[in-house]
CSV table of C-alpha atoms and ligand atoms in Angstrom, one decimal:
chain,number,residue,atom,x,y,z
A,1,LEU,CA,28.3,18.4,-8.4
A,2,SER,CA,31.0,16.4,-10.0
A,3,THR,CA,29.9,14.1,-12.7
A,4,LYS,CA,28.2,10.9,-11.2
A,5,CYS,CA,28.5,7.7,-12.9
A,6,ILE,CA,25.8,5.3,-12.4
A,7,LYS,CA,25.5,1.7,-13.9
A,8,GLU,CA,22.4,-0.1,-13.9
A,9,GLY,CA,21.7,-3.1,-16.1
A,10,GLN,CA,23.3,-2.6,-19.5
A,11,ALA,CA,23.0,1.4,-19.3
A,12,GLU,CA,25.6,3.9,-17.9
A,13,ILE,CA,24.6,7.0,-17.1
A,14,ARG,CA,26.3,10.4,-16.2
A,15,LEU,CA,24.6,13.0,-14.0
A,16,THR,CA,26.2,16.5,-13.7
A,17,THR,CA,23.3,18.0,-11.7
A,18,GLU,CA,21.1,17.2,-8.7
A,19,LYS,CA,18.3,18.8,-10.6
A,20,VAL,CA,17.4,15.9,-12.6
A,21,PHE,CA,15.6,13.2,-10.8
A,22,TYR,CA,17.4,9.9,-10.3
A,23,ASN,CA,16.3,7.1,-7.6
A,24,PRO,CA,18.5,4.1,-7.2
A,25,VAL,CA,15.9,2.3,-5.2
A,26,GLN,CA,13.7,2.3,-8.4
A,27,GLU,CA,16.0,-0.3,-9.9
A,28,PHE,CA,13.5,-2.8,-9.0
A,29,ASN,CA,10.7,-0.9,-10.7
A,30,ARG,CA,12.9,-0.7,-14.0
A,31,ASP,CA,14.0,-4.4,-14.2
A,32,LEU,CA,10.2,-5.5,-13.4
A,33,SER,CA,9.3,-3.2,-16.3
A,34,ILE,CA,11.9,-4.6,-18.7
A,35,ALA,CA,10.7,-8.4,-17.8
A,36,VAL,CA,7.1,-7.4,-18.3
A,37,LEU,CA,7.8,-5.5,-21.6
A,38,SER,CA,10.1,-8.3,-23.0
A,39,LEU,CA,7.1,-10.7,-22.8
A,40,PHE,CA,4.4,-8.3,-23.6
A,41,ILE,CA,6.1,-7.2,-27.0
A,42,GLN,CA,6.4,-10.8,-28.1
A,43,ASP,CA,2.7,-11.2,-27.5
A,44,TYR,CA,1.8,-7.8,-28.9
A,45,LYS,CA,3.7,-8.6,-32.2
A,46,ALA,CA,2.1,-12.0,-32.6
A,47,GLU,CA,-1.4,-10.7,-32.0
A,48,LYS,CA,-0.8,-8.0,-34.6
A,49,ILE,CA,0.6,-10.4,-37.2
A,50,ALA,CA,-2.2,-12.9,-36.6
A,51,LYS,CA,-4.9,-10.0,-36.9
A,52,MET,CA,-3.0,-8.9,-40.3
A,53,GLN,CA,-3.3,-12.4,-41.7
A,54,LYS,CA,-7.1,-12.6,-40.9
A,55,ASN,CA,-7.6,-9.3,-42.7
A,56,VAL,CA,-5.5,-10.4,-45.8
A,57,LYS,CA,-7.4,-13.5,-45.8
A,58,LYS,CA,-10.7,-11.8,-45.4
A,59,SER,CA,-10.0,-9.4,-48.1
A,60,ASN,CA,-9.3,-12.5,-50.4
A,61,GLU,CA,-11.3,-15.5,-49.5
A,62,ASN,CA,-9.8,-17.8,-52.0
A,63,ILE,CA,-6.3,-17.1,-51.0
A,64,ALA,CA,-4.3,-19.9,-49.2
A,65,ASP,CA,-3.0,-19.7,-45.5
A,66,ASP,CA,0.7,-19.6,-46.6
A,67,VAL,CA,0.0,-16.9,-49.4
A,68,ALA,CA,-1.9,-15.0,-46.8
A,69,GLN,CA,1.3,-15.1,-44.6
A,70,SER,CA,3.7,-14.2,-47.1
A,71,GLY,CA,1.4,-11.8,-48.8
A,72,SER,CA,0.9,-9.5,-45.7
A,73,ASN,CA,3.6,-7.1,-44.6
A,74,LEU,CA,4.5,-8.8,-41.2
A,75,GLU,CA,6.4,-5.9,-39.8
A,76,VAL,CA,4.9,-4.7,-36.6
A,77,PRO,CA,6.5,-1.5,-35.5
A,78,VAL,CA,6.9,-1.3,-31.7
A,79,THR,CA,7.3,2.2,-30.3
A,80,ILE,CA,7.5,2.9,-26.6
A,81,LEU,CA,6.9,6.4,-24.9
A,82,GLU,CA,8.6,7.1,-21.7
A,83,ALA,CA,6.6,10.2,-20.9
A,84,LEU,CA,8.5,11.5,-17.6
A,85,SER,CA,12.1,10.3,-18.5
A,86,ALA,CA,14.5,12.5,-15.9
A,87,THR,CA,17.9,11.1,-16.8
A,88,GLY,CA,16.9,8.7,-19.5
A,89,LEU,CA,18.1,5.7,-17.8
A,90,ARG,CA,14.9,3.9,-18.0
A,91,SER,CA,14.5,4.4,-21.8
A,92,ILE,CA,18.3,3.5,-22.5
A,93,ARG,CA,17.7,0.2,-20.5
A,94,TYR,CA,14.7,-0.4,-22.6
A,95,ALA,CA,16.6,0.4,-25.7
A,96,LYS,CA,19.4,-1.9,-24.7
A,97,GLU,CA,17.7,-4.7,-22.9
A,98,ILE,CA,14.4,-5.3,-24.6
A,99,PRO,CA,14.4,-7.3,-27.8
A,100,ASP,CA,12.2,-6.1,-30.8
A,101,VAL,CA,11.9,-2.4,-29.9
A,102,ASN,CA,12.1,-0.2,-33.1
A,103,LYS,CA,11.7,3.3,-31.3
A,104,ILE,CA,11.8,4.7,-27.8
A,105,ILE,CA,10.6,8.4,-27.3
A,106,ALA,CA,12.3,9.7,-23.9
A,107,ASN,CA,10.3,12.9,-23.0
A,108,ASP,CA,10.6,15.5,-20.2
A,109,TYR,CA,9.5,19.1,-19.7
A,110,SER,CA,12.6,20.0,-18.0
A,111,GLU,CA,15.4,21.4,-20.2
A,112,GLN,CA,18.1,20.3,-17.9
A,113,ALA,CA,16.6,16.8,-18.0
A,114,VAL,CA,16.4,16.7,-21.8
A,115,GLU,CA,20.1,17.9,-22.1
A,116,THR,CA,20.9,14.9,-19.6
A,117,ILE,CA,19.0,12.5,-21.7
A,118,LYS,CA,20.6,13.6,-25.2
A,119,ALA,CA,24.1,13.2,-23.6
A,120,ASN,CA,23.3,9.8,-21.9
A,121,VAL,CA,21.8,8.6,-25.2
A,122,VAL,CA,25.0,9.4,-27.2
A,123,HIS,CA,27.1,8.0,-24.1
A,124,ASN,CA,25.4,4.5,-24.5
A,125,GLY,CA,25.5,4.6,-28.4
A,126,VAL,CA,21.8,4.3,-28.8
A,127,GLU,CA,21.1,7.2,-30.9
A,128,SER,CA,19.4,4.9,-33.7
A,129,LEU,CA,16.7,3.7,-31.2
A,130,ILE,CA,16.0,6.6,-28.9
A,131,ASP,CA,14.6,10.1,-29.9
A,132,THR,CA,14.4,12.7,-27.1
A,133,SER,CA,11.7,15.0,-27.0
A,134,HIS,CA,11.2,18.3,-24.8
A,135,ASP,CA,7.5,18.7,-24.3
A,136,ASP,CA,4.7,18.4,-21.7
A,137,ALA,CA,3.9,14.8,-21.4
A,138,CYS,CA,0.1,15.3,-21.7
A,139,MET,CA,0.8,17.7,-25.0
A,140,LEU,CA,2.8,15.0,-26.5
A,141,MET,CA,0.6,12.1,-26.0
A,142,TYR,CA,-2.5,14.1,-27.3
A,143,LYS,CA,-0.4,14.6,-30.5
A,144,HIS,CA,-0.3,10.9,-30.8
A,145,LYS,CA,-3.9,9.9,-30.0
A,146,HIS,CA,-4.7,9.3,-33.7
A,147,PRO,CA,-4.9,5.4,-34.2
A,148,SER,CA,-1.8,5.6,-36.7
A,149,LYS,CA,0.2,7.4,-34.3
A,150,ARG,CA,-0.4,5.7,-31.0
A,151,PHE,CA,2.4,3.8,-29.1
A,152,ALA,CA,2.5,0.2,-28.4
A,153,ALA,CA,3.5,1.1,-24.9
A,154,ILE,CA,3.5,4.2,-22.5
A,155,ASP,CA,5.4,4.3,-19.2
A,156,LEU,CA,4.2,6.8,-16.8
A,157,ASP,CA,6.5,7.2,-13.6
A,158,PRO,CA,5.8,10.6,-12.2
A,159,TYR,CA,6.5,12.1,-8.9
A,160,GLY,CA,3.5,11.4,-6.8
A,161,CYS,CA,0.0,11.2,-8.5
A,162,PRO,CA,-0.2,10.1,-12.1
A,163,SER,CA,-3.9,11.0,-12.7
A,164,THR,CA,-3.2,14.2,-14.7
A,165,PHE,CA,-1.6,12.1,-17.3
A,166,LEU,CA,-4.2,9.6,-17.6
A,167,ASP,CA,-6.7,11.2,-20.1
A,168,SER,CA,-4.0,11.6,-22.9
A,169,ALA,CA,-2.3,8.3,-22.0
A,170,VAL,CA,-5.4,6.2,-22.4
A,171,GLN,CA,-6.0,7.8,-25.8
A,172,SER,CA,-2.6,7.2,-27.1
A,173,VAL,CA,-2.0,3.4,-26.5
A,174,GLN,CA,-2.7,1.2,-29.3
A,175,ASP,CA,-5.4,-1.4,-29.1
A,176,GLY,CA,-4.0,-4.1,-27.3
A,177,GLY,CA,-1.0,-2.0,-26.1
A,178,LEU,CA,0.4,-1.6,-22.6
A,179,LEU,CA,0.1,1.3,-20.0
A,180,LEU,CA,2.6,1.1,-17.2
A,181,VAL,CA,2.0,3.3,-14.4
A,182,THR,CA,3.6,4.1,-11.2
A,183,ALA,CA,2.0,6.1,-8.0
A,184,THR,CA,4.2,7.2,-5.1
A,185,ASP,CA,1.6,9.4,-3.3
A,186,MET,CA,0.8,6.4,-0.9
A,187,ALA,CA,-0.5,8.7,2.0
A,188,VAL,CA,-3.3,9.9,-0.1
A,189,LEU,CA,-4.1,6.4,-1.5
A,190,ALA,CA,-3.7,4.5,1.7
A,191,GLY,CA,-6.4,6.6,3.7
A,192,ASN,CA,-4.3,9.5,5.3
A,193,SER,CA,-6.1,11.9,3.0
A,194,PRO,CA,-9.4,10.2,1.7
A,195,GLU,CA,-10.8,13.7,0.3
A,196,THR,CA,-7.7,14.3,-1.8
A,197,CYS,CA,-7.7,10.8,-2.9
A,198,TYR,CA,-11.5,11.4,-4.1
A,199,SER,CA,-10.5,14.6,-5.9
A,200,LYS,CA,-7.3,12.9,-7.7
A,201,TYR,CA,-8.5,9.5,-8.3
A,202,GLY,CA,-12.2,9.7,-8.1
A,203,ALA,CA,-12.4,7.2,-5.3
A,204,ILE,CA,-12.5,7.4,-1.4
A,205,SER,CA,-9.5,5.8,0.3
A,206,LEU,CA,-9.6,4.1,3.8
A,207,LYS,CA,-7.2,3.5,6.5
A,208,THR,CA,-7.5,-0.2,6.6
A,209,LYS,CA,-5.2,-3.1,7.1
A,210,CYS,CA,-5.3,-3.9,3.5
A,211,CYS,CA,-4.7,-0.2,2.1
A,212,HIS,CA,-1.9,-1.3,0.0
A,213,GLU,CA,-4.0,-3.6,-2.1
A,214,MET,CA,-6.7,-1.0,-1.9
A,215,ALA,CA,-4.5,1.6,-3.3
A,216,LEU,CA,-3.6,-0.7,-6.6
A,217,ARG,CA,-7.5,-1.0,-6.9
A,218,ILE,CA,-8.0,2.6,-6.6
A,219,LEU,CA,-5.6,3.2,-9.3
A,220,LEU,CA,-7.0,0.5,-11.7
A,221,GLN,CA,-10.5,1.9,-11.2
A,222,CYS,CA,-9.1,5.4,-11.9
A,223,ILE,CA,-7.5,4.2,-15.2
A,224,GLU,CA,-10.6,2.2,-16.2
A,225,SER,CA,-12.8,5.3,-15.9
A,226,HIS,CA,-10.6,7.3,-17.9
A,227,ALA,CA,-10.6,4.7,-20.7
A,228,ASN,CA,-14.3,4.3,-20.6
A,229,ARG,CA,-14.7,7.9,-21.7
A,230,TYR,CA,-13.2,6.8,-25.0
A,231,SER,CA,-14.9,3.6,-25.3
A,232,ARG,CA,-11.8,1.8,-24.3
A,233,TYR,CA,-11.1,-0.6,-21.2
A,234,ILE,CA,-8.4,-2.1,-19.4
A,235,GLU,CA,-7.0,-5.7,-18.9
A,236,PRO,CA,-4.7,-5.8,-15.8
A,237,LEU,CA,-1.7,-7.9,-16.5
A,238,LEU,CA,0.3,-7.4,-13.2
A,239,SER,CA,-0.1,-5.0,-10.4
A,240,ILE,CA,2.3,-4.7,-7.4
A,241,SER,CA,2.7,-2.5,-4.2
A,242,VAL,CA,6.5,-2.4,-3.1
A,243,ASP,CA,8.6,0.0,-1.1
A,244,PHE,CA,6.9,3.4,-1.1
A,245,TYR,CA,5.1,3.2,-4.4
A,246,ILE,CA,2.5,1.1,-6.6
A,247,ARG,CA,2.9,0.1,-10.0
A,248,VAL,CA,0.2,-1.4,-12.5
A,249,PHE,CA,0.7,-3.0,-16.0
A,250,VAL,CA,-2.5,-2.8,-18.0
A,251,LYS,CA,-3.4,-3.6,-21.5
A,252,ILE,CA,-5.7,-1.0,-23.2
A,253,HIS,CA,-8.7,-2.3,-25.5
A,254,SER,CA,-11.2,-0.6,-27.5
A,255,GLY,CA,-15.1,-1.7,-27.4
A,256,ALA,CA,-18.0,0.1,-26.2
A,257,ILE,CA,-19.8,-3.1,-25.4
A,258,HIS,CA,-17.1,-4.1,-23.0
A,259,CYS,CA,-17.4,-0.6,-21.1
A,260,LYS,CA,-20.7,-1.6,-20.1
A,261,LYS,CA,-19.2,-4.4,-17.9
A,262,THR,CA,-17.2,-2.0,-15.9
A,263,THR,CA,-19.8,-1.6,-13.1
A,264,SER,CA,-19.6,-5.4,-12.4
A,265,LYS,CA,-15.7,-4.8,-12.0
A,266,LEU,CA,-16.3,-2.1,-9.3
A,267,SER,CA,-17.3,-2.1,-5.7
A,268,MET,CA,-17.8,0.2,-2.9
A,269,VAL,CA,-16.0,-0.6,0.4
A,270,TYR,CA,-17.8,-0.6,3.7
A,271,HIS,CA,-15.1,-0.5,6.6
A,272,CYS,CA,-16.1,-1.1,10.1
A,273,VAL,CA,-14.6,1.4,12.8
A,274,GLY,CA,-15.0,-1.3,15.5
A,275,CYS,CA,-13.6,-4.7,14.3
A,276,ASP,CA,-12.0,-3.4,11.2
A,277,ASN,CA,-14.0,-5.6,8.9
A,278,VAL,CA,-14.2,-4.8,5.4
A,279,THR,CA,-17.3,-5.6,3.2
A,280,LEU,CA,-17.7,-5.0,-0.7
A,281,GLN,CA,-20.7,-4.0,-2.5
A,282,ARG,CA,-20.7,-4.4,-6.3
A,283,LEU,CA,-21.8,-1.3,-8.2
A,284,GLY,CA,-23.7,-3.2,-10.7
A,285,GLY,CA,-23.5,-5.8,-13.2
A,286,PHE,CA,-23.8,-7.1,-16.9
A,287,LYS,CA,-25.3,-10.4,-17.5
A,288,PRO,CA,-24.6,-11.8,-21.0
A,289,ASN,CA,-27.8,-13.4,-22.3
A,290,PRO,CA,-27.1,-16.7,-23.9
A,291,THR,CA,-30.4,-16.8,-25.7
A,292,GLU,CA,-29.6,-13.8,-27.9
A,293,LYS,CA,-27.5,-14.3,-31.0
A,294,ASN,CA,-24.7,-12.3,-29.6
A,295,PRO,CA,-24.9,-12.8,-25.8
A,296,GLU,CA,-22.5,-9.9,-25.4
A,297,GLN,CA,-25.0,-7.6,-27.0
A,298,THR,CA,-27.7,-8.2,-24.2
A,299,LYS,CA,-29.3,-5.6,-22.4
A,300,ALA,CA,-29.8,-7.5,-19.2
A,301,TYR,CA,-28.5,-5.9,-16.2
A,302,LEU,CA,-27.8,-7.2,-12.8
A,303,PRO,CA,-28.7,-4.8,-9.7
A,304,ALA,CA,-25.9,-3.8,-7.5
A,305,GLY,CA,-24.7,-6.3,-4.8
A,306,PRO,CA,-26.6,-6.7,-1.7
A,307,PRO,CA,-26.8,-3.7,0.5
A,308,VAL,CA,-24.5,-3.1,3.1
A,309,GLY,CA,-26.0,-1.6,6.4
A,310,GLU,CA,-24.8,1.4,8.2
A,311,TYR,CA,-23.6,-0.7,11.0
A,312,CYS,CA,-21.4,-3.7,11.0
A,313,GLU,CA,-22.9,-7.2,11.4
A,314,HIS,CA,-20.2,-8.6,13.5
A,315,CYS,CA,-19.7,-5.6,16.0
A,316,HIS,CA,-22.6,-3.4,15.4
A,317,GLN,CA,-20.3,-0.3,15.1
A,318,ARG,CA,-20.4,2.2,12.3
A,319,HIS,CA,-19.1,1.8,8.6
A,320,HIS,CA,-17.1,4.1,6.8
A,321,LEU,CA,-17.5,4.1,3.1
A,322,GLY,CA,-14.8,4.0,0.6
A,323,GLY,CA,-14.3,3.3,-3.1
A,324,PRO,CA,-15.3,2.6,-5.6
A,325,ILE,CA,-12.4,0.2,-6.2
A,326,TRP,CA,-11.5,-2.2,-9.0
A,327,SER,CA,-12.9,-5.6,-7.6
A,328,ALA,CA,-12.0,-7.9,-10.6
A,329,PRO,CA,-8.6,-9.7,-10.6
A,330,ILE,CA,-5.5,-7.4,-10.6
A,331,HIS,CA,-3.2,-9.8,-12.2
A,332,ASP,CA,-3.3,-12.2,-15.3
A,333,GLU,CA,-2.0,-15.4,-13.6
A,334,ARG,CA,-0.6,-16.8,-16.7
A,335,PHE,CA,1.2,-13.7,-17.7
A,336,VAL,CA,2.7,-13.4,-14.1
A,337,THR,CA,3.9,-16.8,-14.3
A,338,ARG,CA,5.5,-16.4,-17.6
A,339,VAL,CA,7.3,-13.4,-16.3
A,340,LEU,CA,8.5,-15.3,-13.4
A,341,LEU,CA,9.9,-18.1,-15.6
A,342,HIS,CA,11.5,-15.5,-17.7
A,343,VAL,CA,13.2,-14.1,-14.5
A,344,GLU,CA,14.2,-17.5,-13.4
A,345,ASP,CA,15.8,-18.5,-16.7
A,346,ASN,CA,17.6,-15.1,-17.1
A,347,PRO,CA,18.6,-13.8,-13.6
A,348,GLN,CA,21.9,-12.3,-14.9
A,349,ARG,CA,19.5,-9.6,-16.7
A,350,PHE,CA,18.2,-8.4,-13.6
A,351,GLY,CA,20.3,-6.8,-10.7
A,352,THR,CA,17.2,-7.2,-8.5
A,353,ALA,CA,16.6,-10.9,-9.7
A,354,LYS,CA,16.2,-12.4,-6.4
A,355,ARG,CA,13.5,-9.9,-5.1
A,356,LEU,CA,11.8,-10.1,-8.5
A,357,GLN,CA,11.5,-13.9,-8.1
A,358,GLY,CA,10.1,-13.5,-4.5
A,359,CYS,CA,7.7,-11.0,-5.4
A,360,LEU,CA,6.4,-12.6,-8.5
A,361,SER,CA,6.0,-16.0,-6.8
A,362,MET,CA,3.8,-14.3,-4.0
A,363,LEU,CA,1.8,-12.6,-6.9
A,364,ARG,CA,1.2,-15.9,-8.6
A,365,GLU,CA,-0.1,-17.6,-5.6
A,366,GLU,CA,-2.6,-14.8,-4.7
A,367,LEU,CA,-6.3,-15.8,-5.0
A,368,PRO,CA,-7.2,-14.0,-8.0
A,369,ASP,CA,-11.0,-13.8,-7.2
A,370,VAL,CA,-10.5,-12.4,-3.5
A,371,PRO,CA,-10.0,-8.6,-3.1
A,372,LEU,CA,-8.3,-7.3,-0.4
A,373,TYR,CA,-7.0,-9.2,2.8
A,374,TYR,CA,-6.8,-9.5,6.6
A,375,THR,CA,-3.7,-8.8,8.5
A,376,LEU,CA,-3.5,-11.4,11.4
A,377,ASP,CA,-2.0,-8.8,13.9
A,378,ARG,CA,-4.9,-6.2,13.6
A,379,LEU,CA,-7.4,-9.0,13.5
A,380,PHE,CA,-6.5,-10.4,16.7
A,381,GLY,CA,-5.4,-7.0,18.1
A,382,ARG,CA,-8.9,-5.6,17.8
A,383,VAL,CA,-10.1,-8.3,20.2
A,384,HIS,CA,-6.9,-8.0,22.4
A,385,LEU,CA,-5.9,-11.6,21.7
A,386,GLU,CA,-2.4,-13.0,21.2
A,387,THR,CA,-2.0,-13.2,17.5
A,388,MET,CA,-2.5,-16.7,16.2
A,389,PRO,CA,0.3,-18.3,14.0
A,390,MET,CA,-0.4,-18.0,10.5
A,391,LEU,CA,-0.1,-21.7,9.8
A,392,VAL,CA,-3.0,-22.4,12.3
A,393,MET,CA,-5.2,-19.9,11.1
A,394,ARG,CA,-4.7,-21.0,7.5
A,395,SER,CA,-5.0,-24.6,8.4
A,396,ALA,CA,-8.3,-24.0,10.4
A,397,LEU,CA,-9.9,-22.2,7.3
A,398,MET,CA,-8.6,-24.9,4.8
A,399,ASN,CA,-10.0,-27.6,7.1
A,400,ALA,CA,-13.3,-25.7,6.8
A,401,GLY,CA,-13.1,-26.1,3.0
A,402,TYR,CA,-12.0,-22.4,2.3
A,403,ARG,CA,-9.1,-21.4,0.1
A,404,VAL,CA,-6.3,-19.2,1.4
A,405,SER,CA,-3.2,-17.2,0.3
A,406,PHE,CA,-0.9,-14.5,1.1
A,407,SER,CA,-1.0,-11.1,-0.6
A,408,HIS,CA,2.4,-9.7,-1.9
A,409,ALA,CA,1.4,-6.3,-0.2
A,410,SER,CA,1.8,-7.5,3.5
A,411,ARG,CA,3.8,-10.1,5.4
A,412,LEU,CA,1.0,-11.1,7.7
A,413,SER,CA,-1.7,-11.0,5.1
A,414,LEU,CA,-4.4,-13.6,4.8
A,415,LYS,CA,-6.5,-13.7,1.7
A,416,THR,CA,-9.5,-16.2,1.8
A,417,SER,CA,-12.6,-17.3,0.2
A,418,ALA,CA,-14.1,-17.7,3.8
A,419,PRO,CA,-16.9,-15.4,4.7
A,420,ALA,CA,-16.1,-12.8,7.6
A,421,ARG,CA,-18.3,-14.9,9.8
A,422,ALA,CA,-16.2,-17.8,9.4
A,423,VAL,CA,-13.0,-16.1,9.9
A,424,TRP,CA,-14.4,-14.6,13.2
A,425,ASP,CA,-15.5,-18.2,14.2
A,426,VAL,CA,-11.8,-19.2,14.1
A,427,VAL,CA,-10.5,-16.1,16.1
A,428,ARG,CA,-13.1,-16.9,18.8
A,429,ALA,CA,-12.1,-20.4,19.0
A,430,TRP,CA,-8.5,-19.4,19.8
B,1,SAM,N1,11.2,7.5,-15.2
B,1,SAM,C1,12.3,8.1,-14.4
B,1,SAM,C2,13.4,7.1,-14.0
B,1,SAM,O1,12.9,5.8,-14.2
B,1,SAM,O2,14.4,7.3,-13.6
B,1,SAM,C3,11.9,9.1,-13.4
B,1,SAM,C4,11.1,10.1,-13.8
B,1,SAM,S1,10.8,11.4,-12.5
B,1,SAM,C5,10.0,10.6,-11.1
B,1,SAM,C6,9.7,12.4,-13.1
B,1,SAM,C7,10.2,13.4,-14.1
B,1,SAM,O3,8.7,13.8,-14.8
B,1,SAM,C8,10.7,14.5,-13.9
B,1,SAM,O4,12.1,14.6,-14.6
B,1,SAM,C9,10.0,15.7,-14.2
B,1,SAM,O5,10.9,16.9,-14.8
B,1,SAM,C10,9.2,15.2,-15.3
B,1,SAM,N2,7.7,15.7,-15.4
B,1,SAM,C11,7.0,16.1,-14.4
B,1,SAM,N3,5.8,16.8,-15.2
B,1,SAM,C12,6.2,16.5,-16.3
B,1,SAM,C13,5.2,17.0,-17.4
B,1,SAM,N4,4.0,17.7,-17.3
B,1,SAM,N5,5.6,16.8,-18.7
B,1,SAM,C14,6.9,16.3,-19.0
B,1,SAM,N6,7.7,15.8,-18.0
B,1,SAM,C15,7.3,16.1,-16.7
């Protein structure tokens, strides 16, 4: 292979072998990650500085606020690990395009990849910002699990399934740090191989109309379960299904008491083989007890959601059981809005700015408290009716007092707060 020269964002990389992975279609993934990380790092630094000031104040109660501010060391070092780096393109873009990053580690276990990264780092003049590492990603992360060595952000962008990297990753992110995870094994996650999905992600996937959002929720559930083992838990900032992969951005926090709330954020999924209806059953619950001094310290526990029968209540056919899935919100609406505004204000920064704006606008509109969605073609196809126009369907539900939105994961999607019975009523009236 003659030397290939690739320009993306502010990076220019050279590729001399086809053995090192490069996918131009992932430009969108890299653009989105840069937008998310730019805002996340601002917040991360502000949160850490506020915490340091509070600690200085606490250790000397008589100290004035301004003295506390000037007296504390306000430097917050930000180190990002790209654990699976291939050409180094992503790390180089992070170094050149994200303000306030002190260090990036670009790691790969392939010798050829590491040679390529080194050459590209020099070619882009970012030697002072990027360290290359030739190691197994898990081994490298385990070496950084001590709180003093953790990363502000870890990016996992593997071929296929990321689950083998999660145990080490959830331990090596700072409190309040960010984990960015891609999964490309969509066949497994979208229900073609539910048994494999269970062995890899600890959840059964289903072949449903809403399989792409279900894939996101299976991955989030998987990260949460890994984090919980170390008394840590996730806070999803943004989750997206696009092209042939899914990508999630989650903050990692520590707190055993918060891990008790995990079961209230998980649900089993009952999928009817007849009418395609999907019903969720929450795994359990955690009910803060307001009469206790610290309501969060309560022992009160809600039982699981109401049982869902073996047969569908709408068409009396059998259910398939899937999950557990993450059934709490998959985005932080305010964060998504800020990312959208950032892209709108700086379109020149991103080669895929238009697509980013479209996707982020869709994410922002999604009903945050309604997991999964219908698709109109499947809904009407099952009863052999011509598909109702989306506008008519949405108006009918809204007139009945329910909320509706699209999902970014499918063009014909319908998310609604309406119970399934109300949706079937509209279908019957068509
Ligand atoms: N992040 C890159 C980008 O944006 O262009 C693409 C990464 S590519 C999909 C996956 C890379 O992970 C490959 O270069 C492969 O050599 C590397 N890899 C796979 N397993 C690994 C492991 N256990 N430790 C370190 N690197 C690994």
